[in-house]
Coordinates of C-alpha atoms and ligand atoms in Angstrom, one line a residue:
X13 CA 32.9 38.6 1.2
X14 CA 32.8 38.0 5.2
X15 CA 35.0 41.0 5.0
X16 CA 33.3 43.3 2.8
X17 CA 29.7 42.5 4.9
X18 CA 31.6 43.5 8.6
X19 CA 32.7 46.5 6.8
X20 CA 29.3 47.6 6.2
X21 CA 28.1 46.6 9.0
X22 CA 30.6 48.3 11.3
X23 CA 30.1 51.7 9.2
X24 CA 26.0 51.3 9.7
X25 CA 26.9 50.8 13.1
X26 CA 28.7 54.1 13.2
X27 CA 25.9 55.6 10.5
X28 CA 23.3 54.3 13.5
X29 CA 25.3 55.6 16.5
X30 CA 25.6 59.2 14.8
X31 CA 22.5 59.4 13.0
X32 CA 22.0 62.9 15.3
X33 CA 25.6 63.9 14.7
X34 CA 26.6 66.5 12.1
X35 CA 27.9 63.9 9.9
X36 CA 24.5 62.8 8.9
X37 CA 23.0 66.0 8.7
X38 CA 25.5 66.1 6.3
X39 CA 24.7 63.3 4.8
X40 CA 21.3 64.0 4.4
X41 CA 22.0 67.5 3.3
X42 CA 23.4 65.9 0.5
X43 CA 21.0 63.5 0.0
X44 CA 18.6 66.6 -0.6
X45 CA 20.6 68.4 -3.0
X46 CA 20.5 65.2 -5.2
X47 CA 16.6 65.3 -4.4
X48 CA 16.3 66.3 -7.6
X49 CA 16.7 63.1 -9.0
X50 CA 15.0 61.3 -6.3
X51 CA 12.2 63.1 -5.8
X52 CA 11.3 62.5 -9.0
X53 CA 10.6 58.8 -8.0
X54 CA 9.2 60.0 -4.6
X55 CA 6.5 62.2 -5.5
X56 CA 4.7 62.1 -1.7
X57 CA 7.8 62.5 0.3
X58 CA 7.2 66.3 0.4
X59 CA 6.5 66.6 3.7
X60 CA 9.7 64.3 4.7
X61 CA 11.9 66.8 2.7
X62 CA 10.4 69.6 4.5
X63 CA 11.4 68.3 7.9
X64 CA 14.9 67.6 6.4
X65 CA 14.6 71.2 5.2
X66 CA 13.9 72.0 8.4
X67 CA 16.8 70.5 9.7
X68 CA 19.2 72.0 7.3
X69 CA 18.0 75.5 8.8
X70 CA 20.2 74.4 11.5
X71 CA 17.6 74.1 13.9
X72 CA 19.5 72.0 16.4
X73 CA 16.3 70.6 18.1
X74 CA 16.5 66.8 18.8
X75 CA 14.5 64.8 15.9
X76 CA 12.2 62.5 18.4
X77 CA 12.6 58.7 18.2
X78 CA 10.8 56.9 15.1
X79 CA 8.4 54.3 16.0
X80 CA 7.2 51.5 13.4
X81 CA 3.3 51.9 13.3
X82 CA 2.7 48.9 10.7
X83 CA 1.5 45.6 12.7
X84 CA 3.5 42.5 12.7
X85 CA 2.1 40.0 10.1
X86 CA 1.7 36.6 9.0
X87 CA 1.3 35.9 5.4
X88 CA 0.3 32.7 3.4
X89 CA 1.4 33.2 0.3
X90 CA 1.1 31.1 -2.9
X91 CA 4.4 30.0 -4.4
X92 CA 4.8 32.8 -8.0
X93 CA 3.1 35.4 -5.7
X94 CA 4.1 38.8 -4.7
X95 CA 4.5 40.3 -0.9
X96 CA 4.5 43.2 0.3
X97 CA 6.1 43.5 4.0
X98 CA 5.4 47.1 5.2
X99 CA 7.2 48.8 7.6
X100 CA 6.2 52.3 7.8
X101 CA 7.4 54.5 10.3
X102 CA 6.7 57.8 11.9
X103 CA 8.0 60.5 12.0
X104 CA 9.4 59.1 8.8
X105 CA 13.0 61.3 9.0
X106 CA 14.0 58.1 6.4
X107 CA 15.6 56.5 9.3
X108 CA 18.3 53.6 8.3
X109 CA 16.5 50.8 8.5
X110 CA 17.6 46.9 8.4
X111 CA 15.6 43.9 6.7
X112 CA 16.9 40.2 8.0
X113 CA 16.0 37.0 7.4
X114 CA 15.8 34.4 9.8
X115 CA 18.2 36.7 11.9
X116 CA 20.3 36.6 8.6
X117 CA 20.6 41.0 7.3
X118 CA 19.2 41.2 3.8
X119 CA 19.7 44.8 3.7
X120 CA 20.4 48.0 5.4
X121 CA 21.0 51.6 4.7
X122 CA 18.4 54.5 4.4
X123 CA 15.8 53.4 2.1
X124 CA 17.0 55.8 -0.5
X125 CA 20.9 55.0 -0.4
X126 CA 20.6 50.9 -0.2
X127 CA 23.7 51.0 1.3
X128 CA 23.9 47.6 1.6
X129 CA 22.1 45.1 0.2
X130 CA 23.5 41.7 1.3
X131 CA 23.2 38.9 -0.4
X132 CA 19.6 39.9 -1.1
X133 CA 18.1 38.3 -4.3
X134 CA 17.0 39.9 -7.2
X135 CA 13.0 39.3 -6.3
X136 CA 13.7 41.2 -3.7
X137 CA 13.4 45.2 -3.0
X138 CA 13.4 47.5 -0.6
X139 CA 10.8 50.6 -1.8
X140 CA 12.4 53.9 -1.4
X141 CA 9.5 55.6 -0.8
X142 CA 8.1 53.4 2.2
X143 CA 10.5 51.2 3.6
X144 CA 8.3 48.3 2.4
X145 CA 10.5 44.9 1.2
X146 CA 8.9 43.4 -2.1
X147 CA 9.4 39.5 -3.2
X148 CA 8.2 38.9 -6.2
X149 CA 7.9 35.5 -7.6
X150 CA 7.8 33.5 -3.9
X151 CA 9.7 30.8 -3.5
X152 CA 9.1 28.0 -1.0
X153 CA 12.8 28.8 0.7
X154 CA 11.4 32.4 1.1
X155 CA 9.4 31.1 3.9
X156 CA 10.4 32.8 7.3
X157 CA 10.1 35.8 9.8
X158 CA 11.4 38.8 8.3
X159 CA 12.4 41.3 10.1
X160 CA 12.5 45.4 10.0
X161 CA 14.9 47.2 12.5
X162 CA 14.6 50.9 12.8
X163 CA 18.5 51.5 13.6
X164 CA 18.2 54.8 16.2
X165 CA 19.6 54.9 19.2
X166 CA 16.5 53.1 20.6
X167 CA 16.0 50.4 18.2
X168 CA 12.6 49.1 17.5
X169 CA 12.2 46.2 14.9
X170 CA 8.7 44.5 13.9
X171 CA 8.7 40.9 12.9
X172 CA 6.6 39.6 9.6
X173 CA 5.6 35.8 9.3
X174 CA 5.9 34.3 5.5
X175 CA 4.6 31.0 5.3
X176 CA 4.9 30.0 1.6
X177 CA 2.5 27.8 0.1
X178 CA 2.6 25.5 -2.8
X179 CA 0.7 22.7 -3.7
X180 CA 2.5 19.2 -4.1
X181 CA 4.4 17.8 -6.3
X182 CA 5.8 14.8 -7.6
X183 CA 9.4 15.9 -8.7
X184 CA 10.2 11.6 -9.1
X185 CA 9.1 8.8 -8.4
X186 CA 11.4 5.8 -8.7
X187 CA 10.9 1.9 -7.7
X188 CA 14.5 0.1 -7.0
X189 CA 15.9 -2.3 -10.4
X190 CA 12.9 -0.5 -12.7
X191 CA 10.1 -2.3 -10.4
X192 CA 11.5 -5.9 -11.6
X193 CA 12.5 -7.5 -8.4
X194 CA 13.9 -11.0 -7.6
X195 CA 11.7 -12.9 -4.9
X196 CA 13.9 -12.4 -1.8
X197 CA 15.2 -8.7 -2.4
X198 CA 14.8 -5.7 -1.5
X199 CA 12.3 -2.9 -2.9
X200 CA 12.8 0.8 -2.7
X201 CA 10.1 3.0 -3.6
X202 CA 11.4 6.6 -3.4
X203 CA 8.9 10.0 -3.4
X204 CA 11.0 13.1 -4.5
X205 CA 8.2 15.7 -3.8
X206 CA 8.4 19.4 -3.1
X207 CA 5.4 21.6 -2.0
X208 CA 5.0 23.8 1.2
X209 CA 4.1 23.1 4.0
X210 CA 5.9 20.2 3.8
X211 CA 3.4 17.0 1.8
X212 CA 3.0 13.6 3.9
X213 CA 3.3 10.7 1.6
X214 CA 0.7 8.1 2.0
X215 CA 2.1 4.8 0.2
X216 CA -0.3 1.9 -0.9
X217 CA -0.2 -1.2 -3.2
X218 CA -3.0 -2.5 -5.4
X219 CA -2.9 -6.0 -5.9
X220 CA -5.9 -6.3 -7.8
X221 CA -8.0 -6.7 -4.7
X222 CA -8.0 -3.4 -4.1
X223 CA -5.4 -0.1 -2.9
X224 CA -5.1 -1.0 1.0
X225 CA -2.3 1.4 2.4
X226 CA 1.2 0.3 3.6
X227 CA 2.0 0.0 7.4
X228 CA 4.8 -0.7 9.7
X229 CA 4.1 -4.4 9.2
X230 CA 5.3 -4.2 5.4
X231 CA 7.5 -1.4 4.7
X232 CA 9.8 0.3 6.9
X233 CA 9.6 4.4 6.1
X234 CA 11.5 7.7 6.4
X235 CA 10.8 10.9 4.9
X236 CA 10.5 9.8 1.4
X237 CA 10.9 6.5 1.0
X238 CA 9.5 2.7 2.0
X239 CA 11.6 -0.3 1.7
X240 CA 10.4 -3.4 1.9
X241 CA 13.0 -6.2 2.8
X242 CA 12.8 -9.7 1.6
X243 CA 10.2 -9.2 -1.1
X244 CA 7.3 -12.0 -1.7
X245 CA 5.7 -12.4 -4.9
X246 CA 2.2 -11.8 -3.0
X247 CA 3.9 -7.8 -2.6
X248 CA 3.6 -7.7 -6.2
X249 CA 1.1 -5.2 -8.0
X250 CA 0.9 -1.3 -8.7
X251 CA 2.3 0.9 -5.7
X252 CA 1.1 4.5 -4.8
X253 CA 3.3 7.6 -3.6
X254 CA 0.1 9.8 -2.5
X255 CA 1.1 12.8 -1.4
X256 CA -1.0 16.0 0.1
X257 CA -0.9 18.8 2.1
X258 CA -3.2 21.8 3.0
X259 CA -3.5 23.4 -0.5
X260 CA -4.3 19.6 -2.4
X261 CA -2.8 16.1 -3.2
X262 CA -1.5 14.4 -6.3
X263 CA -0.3 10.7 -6.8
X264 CA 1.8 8.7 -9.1
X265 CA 2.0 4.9 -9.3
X266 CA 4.7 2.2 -10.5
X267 CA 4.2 -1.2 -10.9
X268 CA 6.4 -3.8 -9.3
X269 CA 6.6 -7.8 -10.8
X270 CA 8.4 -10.0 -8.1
X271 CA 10.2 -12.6 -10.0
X272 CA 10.0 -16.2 -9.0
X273 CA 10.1 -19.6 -10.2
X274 CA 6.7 -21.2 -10.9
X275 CA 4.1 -22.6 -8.2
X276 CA 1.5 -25.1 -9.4
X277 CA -1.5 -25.4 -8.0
X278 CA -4.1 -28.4 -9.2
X279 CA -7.7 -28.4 -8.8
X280 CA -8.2 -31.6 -7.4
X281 CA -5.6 -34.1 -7.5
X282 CA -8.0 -37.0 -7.8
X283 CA -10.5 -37.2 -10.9
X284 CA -13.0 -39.9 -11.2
X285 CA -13.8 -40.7 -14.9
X286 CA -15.2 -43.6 -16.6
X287 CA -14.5 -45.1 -20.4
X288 CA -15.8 -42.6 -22.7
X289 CA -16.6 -39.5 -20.1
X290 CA -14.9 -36.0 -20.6
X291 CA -12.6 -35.4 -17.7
X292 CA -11.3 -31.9 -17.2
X293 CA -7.9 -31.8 -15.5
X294 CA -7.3 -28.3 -14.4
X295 CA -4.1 -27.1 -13.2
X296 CA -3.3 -23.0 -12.0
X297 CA 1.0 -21.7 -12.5
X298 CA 1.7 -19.3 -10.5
X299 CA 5.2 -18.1 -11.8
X300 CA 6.8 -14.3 -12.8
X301 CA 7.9 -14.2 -15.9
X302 CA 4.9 -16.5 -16.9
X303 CA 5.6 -19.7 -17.1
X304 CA 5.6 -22.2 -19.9
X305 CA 3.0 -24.8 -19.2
X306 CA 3.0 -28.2 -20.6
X307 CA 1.4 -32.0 -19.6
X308 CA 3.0 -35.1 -19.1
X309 CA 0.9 -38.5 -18.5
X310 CA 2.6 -41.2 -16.4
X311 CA 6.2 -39.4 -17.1
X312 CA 6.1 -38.7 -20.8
X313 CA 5.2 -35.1 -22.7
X314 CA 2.2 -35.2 -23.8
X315 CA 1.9 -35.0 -27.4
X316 CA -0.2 -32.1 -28.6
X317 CA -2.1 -33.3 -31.5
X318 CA -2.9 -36.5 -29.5
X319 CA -6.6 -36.9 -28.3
X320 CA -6.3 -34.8 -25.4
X321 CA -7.1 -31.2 -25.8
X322 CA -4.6 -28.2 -23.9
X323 CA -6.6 -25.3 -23.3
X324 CA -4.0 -22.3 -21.5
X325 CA -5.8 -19.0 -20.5
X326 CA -3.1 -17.3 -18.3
X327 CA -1.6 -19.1 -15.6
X328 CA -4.8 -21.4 -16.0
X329 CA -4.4 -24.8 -18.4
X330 CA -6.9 -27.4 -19.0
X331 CA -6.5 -31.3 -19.8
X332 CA -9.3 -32.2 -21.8
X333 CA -9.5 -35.9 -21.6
X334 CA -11.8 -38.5 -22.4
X335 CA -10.7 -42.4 -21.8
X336 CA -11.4 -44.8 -24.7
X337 CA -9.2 -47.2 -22.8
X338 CA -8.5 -48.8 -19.3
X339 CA -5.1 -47.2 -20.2
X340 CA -6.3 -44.2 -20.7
X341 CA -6.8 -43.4 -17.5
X342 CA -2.9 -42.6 -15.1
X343 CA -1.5 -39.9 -13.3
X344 CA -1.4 -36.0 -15.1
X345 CA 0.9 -33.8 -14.2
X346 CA 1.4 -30.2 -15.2
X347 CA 4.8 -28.8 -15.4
X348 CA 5.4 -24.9 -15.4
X349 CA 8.7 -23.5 -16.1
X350 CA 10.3 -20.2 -16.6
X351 CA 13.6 -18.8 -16.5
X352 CA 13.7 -19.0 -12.5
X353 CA 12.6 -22.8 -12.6
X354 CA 10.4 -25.4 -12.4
X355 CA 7.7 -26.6 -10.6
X356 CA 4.6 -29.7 -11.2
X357 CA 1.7 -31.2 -9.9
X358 CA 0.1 -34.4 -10.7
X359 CA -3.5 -35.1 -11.0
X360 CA -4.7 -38.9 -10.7
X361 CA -7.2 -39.8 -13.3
X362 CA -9.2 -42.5 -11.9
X363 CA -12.1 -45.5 -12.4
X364 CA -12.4 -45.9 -8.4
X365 CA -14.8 -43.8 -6.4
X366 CA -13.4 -40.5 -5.0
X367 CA -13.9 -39.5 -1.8
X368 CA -13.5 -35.9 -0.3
X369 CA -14.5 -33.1 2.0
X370 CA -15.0 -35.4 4.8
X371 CA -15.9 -32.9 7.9
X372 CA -17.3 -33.2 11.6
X373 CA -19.4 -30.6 12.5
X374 CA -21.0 -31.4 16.2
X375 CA -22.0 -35.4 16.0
X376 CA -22.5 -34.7 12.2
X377 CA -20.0 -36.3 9.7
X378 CA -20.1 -35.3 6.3
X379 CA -18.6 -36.0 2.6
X380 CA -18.8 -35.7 -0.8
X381 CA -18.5 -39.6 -3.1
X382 CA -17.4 -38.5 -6.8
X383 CA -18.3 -41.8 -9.2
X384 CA -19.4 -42.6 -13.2
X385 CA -19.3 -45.6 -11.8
X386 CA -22.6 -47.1 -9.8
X387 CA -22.0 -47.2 -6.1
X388 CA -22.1 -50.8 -4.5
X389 CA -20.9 -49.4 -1.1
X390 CA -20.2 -46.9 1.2
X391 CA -18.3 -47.4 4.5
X392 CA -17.5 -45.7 7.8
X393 CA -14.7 -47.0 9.6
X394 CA -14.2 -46.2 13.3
X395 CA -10.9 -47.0 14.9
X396 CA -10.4 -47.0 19.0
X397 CA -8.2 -46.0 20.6
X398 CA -7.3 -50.0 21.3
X399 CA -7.2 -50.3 17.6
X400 CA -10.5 -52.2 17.2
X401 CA -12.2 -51.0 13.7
X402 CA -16.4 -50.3 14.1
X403 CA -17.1 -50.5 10.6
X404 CA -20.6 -49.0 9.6
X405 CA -22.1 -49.7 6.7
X406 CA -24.2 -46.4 5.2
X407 CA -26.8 -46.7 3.2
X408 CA -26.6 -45.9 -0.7
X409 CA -29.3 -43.7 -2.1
X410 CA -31.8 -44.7 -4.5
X411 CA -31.0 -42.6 -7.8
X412 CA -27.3 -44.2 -8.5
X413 CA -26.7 -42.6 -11.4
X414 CA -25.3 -39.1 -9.6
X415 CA -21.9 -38.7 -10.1
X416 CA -21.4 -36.7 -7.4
X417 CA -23.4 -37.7 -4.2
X418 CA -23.4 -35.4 -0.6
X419 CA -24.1 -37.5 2.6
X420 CA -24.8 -36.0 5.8
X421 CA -24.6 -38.8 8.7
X422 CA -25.3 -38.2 12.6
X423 CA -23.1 -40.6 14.6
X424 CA -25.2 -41.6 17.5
X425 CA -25.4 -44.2 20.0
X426 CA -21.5 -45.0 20.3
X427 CA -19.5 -45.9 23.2
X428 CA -18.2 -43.1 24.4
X429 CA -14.6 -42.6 23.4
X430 CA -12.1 -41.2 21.1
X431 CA -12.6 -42.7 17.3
X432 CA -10.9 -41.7 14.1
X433 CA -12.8 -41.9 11.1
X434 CA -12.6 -42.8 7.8
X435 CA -14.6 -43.4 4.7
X436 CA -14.3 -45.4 1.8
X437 CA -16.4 -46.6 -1.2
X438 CA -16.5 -49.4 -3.5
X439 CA -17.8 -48.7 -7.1
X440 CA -18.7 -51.2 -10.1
X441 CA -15.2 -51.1 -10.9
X442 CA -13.0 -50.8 -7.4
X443 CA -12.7 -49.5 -3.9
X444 CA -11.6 -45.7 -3.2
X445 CA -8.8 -45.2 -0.9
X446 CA -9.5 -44.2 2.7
X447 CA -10.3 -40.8 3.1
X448 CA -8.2 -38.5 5.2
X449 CA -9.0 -39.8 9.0
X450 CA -11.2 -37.5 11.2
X451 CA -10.4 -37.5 15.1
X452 CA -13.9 -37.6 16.8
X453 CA -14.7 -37.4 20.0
X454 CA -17.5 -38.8 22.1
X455 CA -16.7 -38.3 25.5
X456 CA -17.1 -34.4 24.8
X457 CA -20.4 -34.6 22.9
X458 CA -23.1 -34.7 25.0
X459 CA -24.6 -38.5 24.0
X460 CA -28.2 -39.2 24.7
X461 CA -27.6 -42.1 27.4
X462 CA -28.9 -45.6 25.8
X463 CA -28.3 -49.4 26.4
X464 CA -28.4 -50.3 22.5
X465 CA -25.1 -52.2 22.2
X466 CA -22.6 -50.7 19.8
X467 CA -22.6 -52.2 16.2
X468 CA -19.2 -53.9 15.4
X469 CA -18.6 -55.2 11.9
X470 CA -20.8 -55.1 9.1
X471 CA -24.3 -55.5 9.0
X472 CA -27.3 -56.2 6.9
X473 CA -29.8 -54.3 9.8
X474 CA -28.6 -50.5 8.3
X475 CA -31.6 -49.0 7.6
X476 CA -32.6 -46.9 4.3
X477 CA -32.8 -43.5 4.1
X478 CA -36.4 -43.6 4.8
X479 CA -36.9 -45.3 8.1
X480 CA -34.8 -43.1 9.9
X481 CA -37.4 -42.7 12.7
X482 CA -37.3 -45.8 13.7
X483 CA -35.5 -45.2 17.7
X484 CA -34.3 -48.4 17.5
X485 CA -32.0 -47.6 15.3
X486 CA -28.6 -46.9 16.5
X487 CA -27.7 -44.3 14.1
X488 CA -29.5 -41.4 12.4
X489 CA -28.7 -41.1 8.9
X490 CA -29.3 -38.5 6.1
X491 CA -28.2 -39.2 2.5
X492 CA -28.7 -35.8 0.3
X493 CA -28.2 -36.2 -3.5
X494 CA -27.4 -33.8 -5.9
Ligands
NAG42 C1 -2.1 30.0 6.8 O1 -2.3 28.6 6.6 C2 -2.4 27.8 7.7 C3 -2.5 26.4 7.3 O2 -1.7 26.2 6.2 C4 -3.6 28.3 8.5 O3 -3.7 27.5 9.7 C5 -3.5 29.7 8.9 O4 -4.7 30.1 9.5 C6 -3.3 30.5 7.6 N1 -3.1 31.9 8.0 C7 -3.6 32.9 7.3 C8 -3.2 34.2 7.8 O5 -4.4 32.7 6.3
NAG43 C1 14.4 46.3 -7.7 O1 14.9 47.6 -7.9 C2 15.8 47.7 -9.0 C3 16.3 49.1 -9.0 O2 15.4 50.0 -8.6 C4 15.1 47.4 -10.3 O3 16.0 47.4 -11.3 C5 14.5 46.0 -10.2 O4 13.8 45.7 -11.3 C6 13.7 45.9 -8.9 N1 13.3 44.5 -8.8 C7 12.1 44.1 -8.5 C8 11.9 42.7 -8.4 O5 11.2 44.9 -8.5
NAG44 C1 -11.0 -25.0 -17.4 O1 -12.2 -25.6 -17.1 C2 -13.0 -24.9 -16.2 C3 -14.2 -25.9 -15.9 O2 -14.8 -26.3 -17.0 C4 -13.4 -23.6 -16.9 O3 -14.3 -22.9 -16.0 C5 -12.2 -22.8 -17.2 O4 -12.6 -21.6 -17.8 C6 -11.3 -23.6 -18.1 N1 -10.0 -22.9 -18.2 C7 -9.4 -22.9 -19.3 C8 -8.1 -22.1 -19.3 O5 -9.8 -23.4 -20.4
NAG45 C1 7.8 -33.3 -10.9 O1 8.7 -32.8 -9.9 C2 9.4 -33.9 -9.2 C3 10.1 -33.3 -8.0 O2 10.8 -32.2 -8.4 C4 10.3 -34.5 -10.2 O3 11.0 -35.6 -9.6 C5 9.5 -35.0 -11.4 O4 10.3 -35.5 -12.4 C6 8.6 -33.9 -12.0 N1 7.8 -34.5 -13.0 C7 7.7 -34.1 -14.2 C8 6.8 -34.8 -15.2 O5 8.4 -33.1 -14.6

């Protein structure tokens, strides 16, 4: 083949070198006396044949250079499409002209005797009549600067630009293992796409909380793909290839489940009930496959038909409980389980006040007292840094029957110093456990500066609610019910 194409060349080279010698007069004697049949197809060559009439009359005169008068080009053409690239010269003596590719011949010979046609695809032509090279049916690889080449002693060549266009597409999209990947592996997406110019992928994940677009930080990328090592379940969801480029954009999506072994997650893990109140004991299992949920009280399954009631929506599952007994009450746990493993919580169904939320915001301390159960007492306990407990007694508010009370107290008047905090409270039944300590600080609040000693142990002097004013009193206190 290599062979065959130097051969031509060479003999176009020796066509191109003696395109004033007798030979191609010749030639193109010749190639008049079969005019017949070509000028048939070439009805508005007339005048050419003339001149090559002319010729034949054995007027030696020297035929003057040809010149390319068409104007170098840039097309955009739609992939399907048809292009013309024109070369048109003049004189037109039907020179031997060259098309090339990319620098790459696609043809050469006279346009009447295709000589040589190399390589050149079937949507392609070379027009007799005008030099012009046709594609029909553009493809995106037919993008590239074509090129026409007058071969004369003096060559001249003009240069065309083809930029094909096509809109994108998705050829495949594929998501490594089907999309159904163990916690800890590693995803592939992969975005086959064609369309020209090239598309840019965009890649994104819905998780349910909207599509928010991949970065550096969770995937690394190359041209068509975006791997994400060391998958976590929270990388689960429905992932974009979104892929655009001048002429328009299309998308596809595939979800991806990251499997893992459940994760429970309990609502509170302290509920405060009393004999003959409802208790809901809620409990959320995380887990992929879904998990199978069930309850156990103090270590042993819970029967289903006994008088608790299981309600499962989801990952969610209810304990429905409502204590005839003292024994009644224990400690719940849910246990989710699927084929990865297992996982449980526990949830403490109590009689004893249950204290939570306790926050320090400023001098302000605040909580939230959970009891069926009539308060008798609530506590602040402040512990120095020498170990020595203030204990302060706050005042109860008057409707007793909440079962969820909110108290807001200002800690005033204290010796400076570093305290931590706790709170407790004793119902009609028992006390609560201490809440989770709170570090306070005195030496960085700004105190007003008083003389009223500080108030160790209990004392019967706490003041209601109501006679907060009073500026004797060493603490300001606000008790907000609900
Ligand atoms: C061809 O398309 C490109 C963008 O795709 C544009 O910048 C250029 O102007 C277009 N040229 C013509 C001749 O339409
Ligand atoms: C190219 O020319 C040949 C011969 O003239 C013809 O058979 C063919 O259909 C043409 N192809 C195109 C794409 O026009
Ligand atoms: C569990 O109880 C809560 C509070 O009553 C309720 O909002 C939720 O819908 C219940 N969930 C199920 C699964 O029953
Ligand atoms: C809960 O998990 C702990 C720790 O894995 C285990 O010891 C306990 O038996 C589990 N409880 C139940 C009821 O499955």
């Amino acid at each position: 083949m290599e062979l065959r194409r130097i051969a031509l060349l060479l003999a176009f080279f020796v066509v191109a070198v003696c395109s004033q010698c007798s030979d191609a007069h010749t030639m193109r004697k010749r190639g008049a006396e079969d005019g017949d049949y070509d000028e048939n197809l070439m009805g508005d060559e007339g005048p050419t044949d003339d001149e090559a009439q002319n010729d034949d009359r054995g007027d030696e005169k020297e035929t003057p250079p040809e010149t390319i008068i068409t104007q170098p080009t840039s097309y955009n053409v739609t992939v399907g499409r048809t292009v013309r690239l024109e070369c048109k010269v003049s004189p037109n003596n039907r020179p031997v002209i060259q098309w090339s590719k990319d620098g790459q011949p696609l043809f050469m010979g006279q346009a009447r005797f295709p000589m040589a046609q190399l390589e050149m695809p079937e949507r392609l032509n070379v027009s007799i009549a005008t030099n012009d090279l046709l594609i029909v049916d553009v493809r995106p690889a037919d993008s590239g600067k074509y090129k026409c080449t007058v071969i004369q002693a003096q060559q001249t060549s003009i240069e065309h630009v083809i930029a094909v266009q096509e809109a994108p597409r998705i050829i495949r999209y594929t998501v490594s293992d089907n999309g159904v990947v163990m916690e800890g592996s590693e995803l592939v997406l992969r975005c086959d796409v064609a369309g020209s110019p090239a598309p840019t992928i965009i890649w994104s994940r819905d998780n349910g909380a909207g599509n928010v677009r991949l970065t550096e930080a969770d995937a690394i990328f190359t041209l068509n793909t975006a791997t994400i090592k060391n998958v976590r379940r929270e990388k689960a969801g429905k992932y974009y290839c979104f892929v655009f480029n001048a002429l328009g954009s299309t998308q596809s999506e595939h979800n991806v489940k990251v499997l893992h072994k459940p994760h429970v997650q309990v609502h509170k893990t302290v509920v405060n009930s009393a004999l003959e109140v409802e208790a809901i004991l809620q409990c959320v299992a995380h887990a992929e496959p879904a998990p199978r949920i069930t309850w156990y009280k103090d270590g042993s399954m819970i029967d289903p038909f006994s008088p608790y009631v299981v309600s499962t929506d989801g990952p969610h599952s209810n304990l429905t409980v409502t204590p005839h007994q003292d024994s009644d009450f224990g400690t719940f746990t849910c246990v989710a389980t699927n084929s990865h493993g297992k996982h449980n919580r526990s949830i403490e169904l109590v009689q004893r006040p249950v204290v939570e939320g306790v926050e320090l915001e400023g001098n302000k301390l605040s909580w939230r007292v959970h009891s069926h159960q009539p308060l008798r007492k609530v506590e602040l306990q402040l512990r120095d840094t020498e170990a020595v407990v203030t204990t302060l007694n706050v005042p109860l508010p008057e409707d007793t029957n909440k079962h969820e009370i909110e108290f807001i107290y200002a800690l005033e008047n204290v010796t400076p110093g570093k305290y931590e905090v706790v709170v407790k409270a004793e119902n009609s039944k028992e006390w609560s456990r201490e809440s989770e300590p709170v570090i306070v600080d005195y030496e960085a609040m700004p105190m007003p500066i008083q003389t009223a000693s500080v108030y160790h142990g209990n004392s019967h002097s706490i003041r209601p609610a109501s006679s907060v004013i009073l500026s004797s009193a060493f603490m300001y206190l606000l008790v907000r019910m609900f």
